[in-house]
Coordinates of C-alpha atoms in Angstrom, one line a residue:
M22 CA 9.6 -35.0 6.8
S23 CA 10.2 -35.3 3.0
R24 CA 13.0 -34.2 0.8
I25 CA 12.8 -32.1 -2.4
R26 CA 15.5 -32.9 -4.9
L27 CA 16.4 -30.4 -7.6
F28 CA 17.2 -31.7 -11.1
P29 CA 19.8 -31.7 -12.6
S30 CA 21.9 -30.2 -9.7
A31 CA 20.8 -33.0 -7.2
K32 CA 20.6 -30.5 -4.4
E33 CA 18.2 -31.5 -1.7
V34 CA 15.9 -29.4 0.6
D35 CA 14.0 -30.7 3.6
C36 CA 10.3 -30.3 3.6
A37 CA 8.5 -30.5 7.0
D38 CA 5.2 -32.3 7.2
G39 CA 2.4 -29.9 6.1
D40 CA 4.8 -27.5 4.2
T41 CA 4.3 -26.7 0.6
V42 CA 7.2 -27.2 -1.9
L43 CA 7.3 -23.4 -2.4
G44 CA 7.5 -22.8 1.4
A45 CA 10.3 -25.3 1.9
L46 CA 12.3 -23.9 -1.0
E47 CA 12.0 -20.4 0.4
K48 CA 13.0 -21.5 3.9
A49 CA 16.1 -22.9 2.3
G50 CA 16.9 -19.6 0.5
Y51 CA 15.6 -20.4 -3.0
A52 CA 13.6 -18.0 -5.0
L53 CA 11.1 -19.9 -7.0
P54 CA 8.9 -17.5 -9.1
N55 CA 5.5 -17.1 -7.6
N56 CA 2.7 -14.5 -7.4
C57 CA -0.6 -15.5 -5.9
R58 CA 0.5 -18.3 -3.6
A59 CA -3.0 -19.7 -3.9
G60 CA -3.0 -21.9 -7.0
A61 CA -4.4 -19.3 -9.3
C62 CA -1.7 -17.7 -11.3
G63 CA 0.5 -20.6 -12.5
E64 CA 3.8 -18.7 -11.9
C65 CA 5.2 -21.6 -9.8
K66 CA 4.3 -24.4 -12.3
I67 CA 7.1 -27.0 -12.3
M68 CA 7.6 -30.4 -13.8
V69 CA 7.7 -33.2 -11.2
R70 CA 10.0 -36.0 -12.3
S71 CA 9.3 -38.5 -9.6
G72 CA 7.5 -38.9 -6.2
Q73 CA 4.0 -38.1 -5.1
F74 CA 2.4 -35.0 -3.8
D75 CA -1.0 -33.6 -2.8
Q76 CA -1.8 -30.8 -5.2
G77 CA -4.6 -29.3 -3.2
M78 CA -7.2 -27.0 -4.7
V79 CA -6.0 -25.1 -7.8
L80 CA -7.6 -23.4 -10.7
D81 CA -7.7 -25.2 -14.1
M82 CA -6.5 -22.0 -15.8
A83 CA -3.4 -22.2 -13.7
L84 CA -2.9 -25.9 -14.0
S85 CA -4.8 -27.5 -16.9
P86 CA -5.8 -31.2 -17.1
E87 CA -3.1 -31.6 -19.8
D88 CA -0.5 -30.0 -17.5
R89 CA -1.4 -32.6 -14.9
R90 CA -1.1 -35.5 -17.3
Q91 CA 2.4 -34.2 -18.3
G92 CA 3.5 -34.2 -14.7
Y93 CA 3.4 -30.5 -13.9
G94 CA 2.3 -29.2 -10.5
L95 CA 1.9 -25.8 -8.7
M96 CA 4.5 -25.7 -6.0
C97 CA 2.7 -23.0 -4.0
M98 CA 0.0 -25.6 -3.1
A99 CA 1.8 -28.9 -3.6
K100 CA 2.7 -30.9 -0.5
P101 CA 5.0 -33.9 -0.8
I102 CA 3.6 -37.2 0.4
S103 CA 6.5 -39.4 -0.6
E104 CA 9.9 -39.5 1.0
V105 CA 11.5 -37.8 -2.0
L106 CA 10.0 -35.4 -4.6
E107 CA 12.2 -34.6 -7.5
I108 CA 11.4 -31.5 -9.5
E109 CA 13.0 -30.1 -12.7
W110 CA 14.6 -27.0 -11.4
G111 CA 18.3 -26.7 -12.1
T112 CA 21.0 -24.6 -10.5
D113 CA 20.6 -21.7 -13.0
D114 CA 16.8 -21.6 -12.3
A115 CA 17.4 -21.8 -8.6
K116 CA 19.3 -18.5 -8.5
P117 CA 17.4 -15.7 -6.7
K118 CA 15.0 -13.6 -8.8
L119 CA 15.1 -9.9 -8.0
F120 CA 12.0 -8.4 -6.5
P121 CA 10.7 -5.3 -8.4
P122 CA 11.7 -2.1 -6.7
R123 CA 9.2 0.2 -5.1
E124 CA 9.4 4.0 -5.2
N125 CA 8.9 6.5 -2.3
I126 CA 8.3 4.2 0.6
Y127 CA 8.0 5.9 4.0
Y128 CA 10.0 4.6 7.0
I129 CA 10.3 5.7 10.6
V130 CA 13.8 6.0 12.1
T131 CA 13.6 3.7 15.2
D132 CA 17.3 3.8 16.3
K133 CA 20.5 5.6 15.6
V134 CA 23.9 4.6 17.0
M135 CA 27.5 5.7 16.2
R136 CA 29.4 2.5 15.6
T137 CA 32.7 4.2 14.8
P138 CA 33.8 7.9 14.7
R139 CA 32.7 7.9 11.1
I140 CA 30.0 5.3 10.7
A141 CA 26.4 5.7 12.0
E142 CA 24.0 2.7 12.2
I143 CA 20.5 3.8 11.4
S144 CA 17.5 1.4 11.8
M145 CA 14.1 2.1 10.2
R146 CA 10.7 0.4 10.1
P147 CA 8.1 0.7 7.3
I148 CA 4.8 2.6 7.8
G149 CA 3.2 0.3 5.2
A150 CA 4.1 -3.1 3.8
P151 CA 7.7 -4.2 4.2
V152 CA 10.1 -4.2 1.3
R153 CA 10.9 -7.6 -0.1
Y154 CA 14.7 -7.9 -0.9
W155 CA 17.6 -10.3 -1.0
P156 CA 20.5 -10.0 1.5
G157 CA 23.2 -8.0 -0.1
Q158 CA 20.9 -5.5 -1.9
N159 CA 20.6 -1.8 -1.2
M160 CA 18.0 1.0 -0.9
M161 CA 18.0 4.6 -2.1
I162 CA 17.7 7.1 0.7
G163 CA 17.2 10.9 0.2
D164 CA 14.7 13.5 -1.0
P165 CA 15.8 15.6 -4.0
S166 CA 12.8 17.8 -3.6
F167 CA 14.4 19.1 -0.4
G168 CA 17.9 19.2 -1.8
I169 CA 19.0 15.8 -0.4
P170 CA 20.3 13.7 -3.3
A171 CA 19.1 10.1 -3.3
R172 CA 22.0 7.7 -2.6
C173 CA 22.0 3.9 -2.2
Y174 CA 23.0 2.3 1.0
S175 CA 23.3 -1.4 1.6
I176 CA 20.9 -3.1 3.9
A177 CA 22.9 -4.5 6.8
N178 CA 20.4 -7.1 8.0
A179 CA 18.6 -10.1 6.5
P180 CA 14.8 -9.8 6.0
R181 CA 12.8 -9.7 9.2
G182 CA 9.1 -10.1 10.0
D183 CA 8.7 -6.5 11.1
G184 CA 10.3 -5.2 8.0
E185 CA 13.1 -3.4 9.8
L186 CA 16.1 -2.2 7.7
T187 CA 19.4 -1.2 9.1
F188 CA 22.0 0.9 7.3
H189 CA 25.6 1.7 8.0
V190 CA 26.3 5.3 6.8
T191 CA 29.9 6.5 6.5
R192 CA 30.3 10.3 6.8
A193 CA 31.9 11.3 3.6
E194 CA 33.7 14.6 3.0
G195 CA 31.4 16.8 0.9
G196 CA 28.7 14.1 1.0
V197 CA 25.3 15.9 1.4
T198 CA 23.2 12.8 2.0
S199 CA 25.6 11.3 4.5
A200 CA 25.9 14.6 6.4
W201 CA 22.1 14.8 6.5
L202 CA 21.7 11.3 7.8
H203 CA 24.4 11.9 10.4
D204 CA 23.5 15.4 11.6
K205 CA 19.8 16.0 10.8
V206 CA 17.9 12.7 10.7
Q207 CA 16.8 11.8 14.2
I208 CA 14.9 8.9 15.9
G209 CA 11.2 9.3 15.1
D210 CA 11.8 11.1 11.8
Q211 CA 10.1 10.0 8.6
V212 CA 12.4 9.1 5.8
K213 CA 11.7 8.3 2.1
L214 CA 13.3 5.2 0.6
S215 CA 13.2 3.4 -2.8
G216 CA 14.3 0.0 -3.8
P217 CA 15.6 -2.6 -3.5
Y218 CA 18.4 -2.4 -6.0
G219 CA 21.7 -4.3 -6.7
T220 CA 22.7 -7.8 -7.6
F221 CA 25.3 -8.5 -4.8
I222 CA 23.6 -11.7 -3.9
G223 CA 24.7 -15.4 -4.0
D224 CA 23.2 -18.5 -5.4
P225 CA 21.7 -20.4 -2.4
S226 CA 22.0 -23.7 -4.3
V227 CA 25.8 -23.4 -4.2
D228 CA 27.0 -25.4 -1.1
T229 CA 30.6 -24.3 -0.6
P230 CA 32.8 -22.8 2.1
V231 CA 32.3 -19.0 2.1
L232 CA 34.9 -16.3 2.4
C233 CA 33.6 -12.7 3.0
L234 CA 36.0 -9.8 2.6
A235 CA 34.9 -6.3 3.7
A236 CA 36.3 -2.8 4.4
G237 CA 34.6 0.1 6.2
S238 CA 30.8 0.2 5.7
G239 CA 31.2 -2.4 3.0
L240 CA 30.6 -4.6 6.0
A241 CA 26.9 -3.9 5.8
P242 CA 25.9 -6.2 2.9
I243 CA 28.3 -8.8 4.1
L244 CA 26.5 -8.8 7.5
A245 CA 23.1 -9.3 5.7
L246 CA 24.5 -12.2 3.7
T247 CA 26.2 -13.8 6.7
E248 CA 23.1 -13.4 8.9
A249 CA 20.9 -15.1 6.2
A250 CA 23.4 -18.0 5.8
L251 CA 23.7 -18.6 9.6
R252 CA 20.0 -18.3 10.1
R253 CA 19.3 -21.2 7.7
N254 CA 22.0 -23.3 9.3
Y255 CA 24.5 -23.1 6.5
R256 CA 26.8 -26.1 7.1
P257 CA 30.1 -25.2 5.3
P258 CA 32.6 -22.9 7.1
V259 CA 31.9 -19.1 6.8
T260 CA 34.8 -16.7 7.4
L261 CA 34.5 -12.9 7.5
M262 CA 37.7 -10.9 7.1
F263 CA 37.3 -7.2 7.9
S264 CA 39.8 -4.5 7.0
A265 CA 40.0 -1.3 9.1
R266 CA 42.5 1.4 9.6
M267 CA 42.5 1.5 13.4
A268 CA 41.1 -0.7 16.2
E269 CA 38.4 1.9 16.8
D270 CA 37.2 1.4 13.3
V271 CA 36.4 -2.3 13.9
Y272 CA 32.7 -2.5 14.7
C273 CA 29.9 -5.0 15.3
K274 CA 32.3 -6.9 17.7
G275 CA 29.4 -8.0 19.9
L276 CA 27.4 -9.5 16.9
M277 CA 30.6 -11.3 15.7
A278 CA 31.1 -12.8 19.2
W279 CA 27.5 -14.0 19.3
W280 CA 27.7 -15.5 15.8
R281 CA 30.9 -17.3 16.9
A282 CA 29.2 -18.7 20.0
R283 CA 26.2 -20.0 18.1
N284 CA 28.1 -21.4 15.1
R285 CA 31.5 -22.9 15.5
R286 CA 32.0 -22.9 11.7
F287 CA 31.9 -19.0 11.7
R288 CA 35.2 -17.1 12.0
F289 CA 35.7 -13.3 12.3
L290 CA 39.2 -12.1 11.3
P291 CA 39.7 -8.3 11.7
T292 CA 42.9 -6.8 10.3
L293 CA 44.3 -3.3 10.8
T294 CA 46.3 -1.3 8.1
R295 CA 47.6 1.6 10.2
E296 CA 48.3 0.2 13.6
T297 CA 48.8 -3.1 15.4
A298 CA 46.6 -4.3 18.3
E299 CA 46.1 -7.5 20.2
G300 CA 43.5 -9.8 18.8
H301 CA 43.8 -8.3 15.3
L302 CA 45.7 -9.3 12.2
S303 CA 47.9 -6.7 10.6
G304 CA 48.1 -5.7 6.9
R305 CA 46.0 -5.3 3.8
I306 CA 43.7 -8.2 3.0
P307 CA 45.2 -8.9 -0.4
D308 CA 48.6 -9.1 1.1
I309 CA 47.8 -11.4 4.0
L310 CA 45.2 -13.6 2.3
P311 CA 47.6 -16.3 1.0
E312 CA 48.8 -17.0 4.5
H313 CA 45.3 -17.8 5.7
F314 CA 43.7 -19.1 2.5
P315 CA 46.3 -20.6 0.1
D316 CA 43.7 -22.3 -2.0
L317 CA 40.3 -20.7 -2.7
S318 CA 39.3 -23.0 -5.6
Q319 CA 36.4 -24.5 -3.6
H320 CA 35.2 -21.2 -2.0
S321 CA 32.4 -18.8 -2.7
V322 CA 33.9 -15.3 -2.2
F323 CA 31.9 -12.1 -1.4
I324 CA 33.8 -8.8 -1.5
A325 CA 32.5 -5.3 -0.5
G326 CA 34.2 -2.0 0.0
T327 CA 35.6 0.8 -2.0
P328 CA 36.2 0.1 -5.7
E329 CA 40.0 0.1 -5.1
F330 CA 39.6 -2.4 -2.2
T331 CA 37.2 -4.6 -4.2
E332 CA 39.5 -4.7 -7.3
A333 CA 42.6 -5.6 -5.3
C334 CA 40.7 -8.4 -3.5
V335 CA 39.2 -9.8 -6.7
T336 CA 42.7 -9.9 -8.2
A337 CA 44.1 -11.6 -5.0
V338 CA 41.4 -14.3 -4.8
K339 CA 41.7 -15.2 -8.5
Q340 CA 45.4 -15.7 -8.0
L341 CA 44.6 -18.1 -5.1
G342 CA 42.4 -20.2 -7.4
A343 CA 38.9 -18.7 -6.8
R344 CA 36.5 -19.5 -9.7
P345 CA 35.1 -16.5 -11.4
E346 CA 31.5 -17.8 -11.2
L347 CA 31.8 -18.0 -7.4
I348 CA 33.3 -14.5 -6.9
H349 CA 30.7 -11.8 -6.0
S350 CA 31.8 -8.2 -5.5
E351 CA 30.4 -4.8 -4.8
G352 CA 32.3 -1.5 -4.7
Y353 CA 30.7 1.6 -3.3
F354 CA 31.3 5.0 -4.5
S355 CA 31.9 8.0 -2.3
H356 CA 29.6 10.8 -3.4
Q357 CA 29.1 10.9 -7.1
A358 CA 26.0 12.4 -8.6
P359 CA 23.2 10.0 -9.6
E360 CA 23.7 10.7 -13.3
E361 CA 27.4 9.7 -13.1
V362 CA 26.8 6.2 -11.8
P363 CA 24.1 3.6 -12.7
K364 CA 21.5 3.4 -10.0
D365 CA 22.3 -0.2 -9.1
R366 CA 26.0 0.6 -8.7
L367 CA 25.5 3.8 -6.6
M368 CA 26.7 2.9 -3.1
G369 CA 26.9 6.6 -2.4
R370 CA 28.3 8.1 0.8

């Protein structure tokens, strides 16, 4: 086992014997630019400051003799052979790079479950190659040629090997696309998607306690982000506060219980705004937040829900000391036309 140290942030990533630097970084959630993954394109060329590594077979056009003399290496093929390998790749460079969106990708609906009286969970698998995306991003669903406006829905799960995508669709009054997904789309149907879109993603190199605030189907991107963090054994505490009107609107309770059982640093705090019930907090998140988190100066905060909910929570966390660079927010819109809202902000319902 070796360690990869990022300069100048000094963050470290474990690299198992036989793993490439690129593979180890990706397992840890980093998005080092790459293309061929075979030592031919040069996209992953990085300066190595110290340590030894086996470069493997690479093309001179991707890594020239002069590049080698200056200390560069191709991380898709490089395997550390010293205890520590330090590379020049700072915190800014370590932020996720967005994958280019794809248009008109066909998926098959594999499952459909009503999670609340208004929210349907719909799972789909790709007919072709899976979409590459970052947790927190969204996909456009719909087919304008058949009168179904394309709307963006957040992906509710972290990337999986079979490419399955899960969406939480709120039935919106007057929402053509949400009504179609609720009433017409059935298990076995073929659906057209495009994406991924959106930048509601965090910097995996930031190692802080995490607070996630969600309301309604804004829980979807929060679930994807939390799943990804817990999957890679994120060590700092992760708390998810979920705002619902009634107890019947609190969903994914089984998943929350499973996460709590597997990771003692994870907490789920549901709160109700229109009734009281045992096992739930009571009140709006912005109002009750100071009681539970009086100081957020060291937290990364992720907020998702309606624009009104998001704005109120952003104001509240700033008043509790949250640093602007560690606040990530996404507000979904109810059913505006595509031309009224930029595509990467259309969380249509």
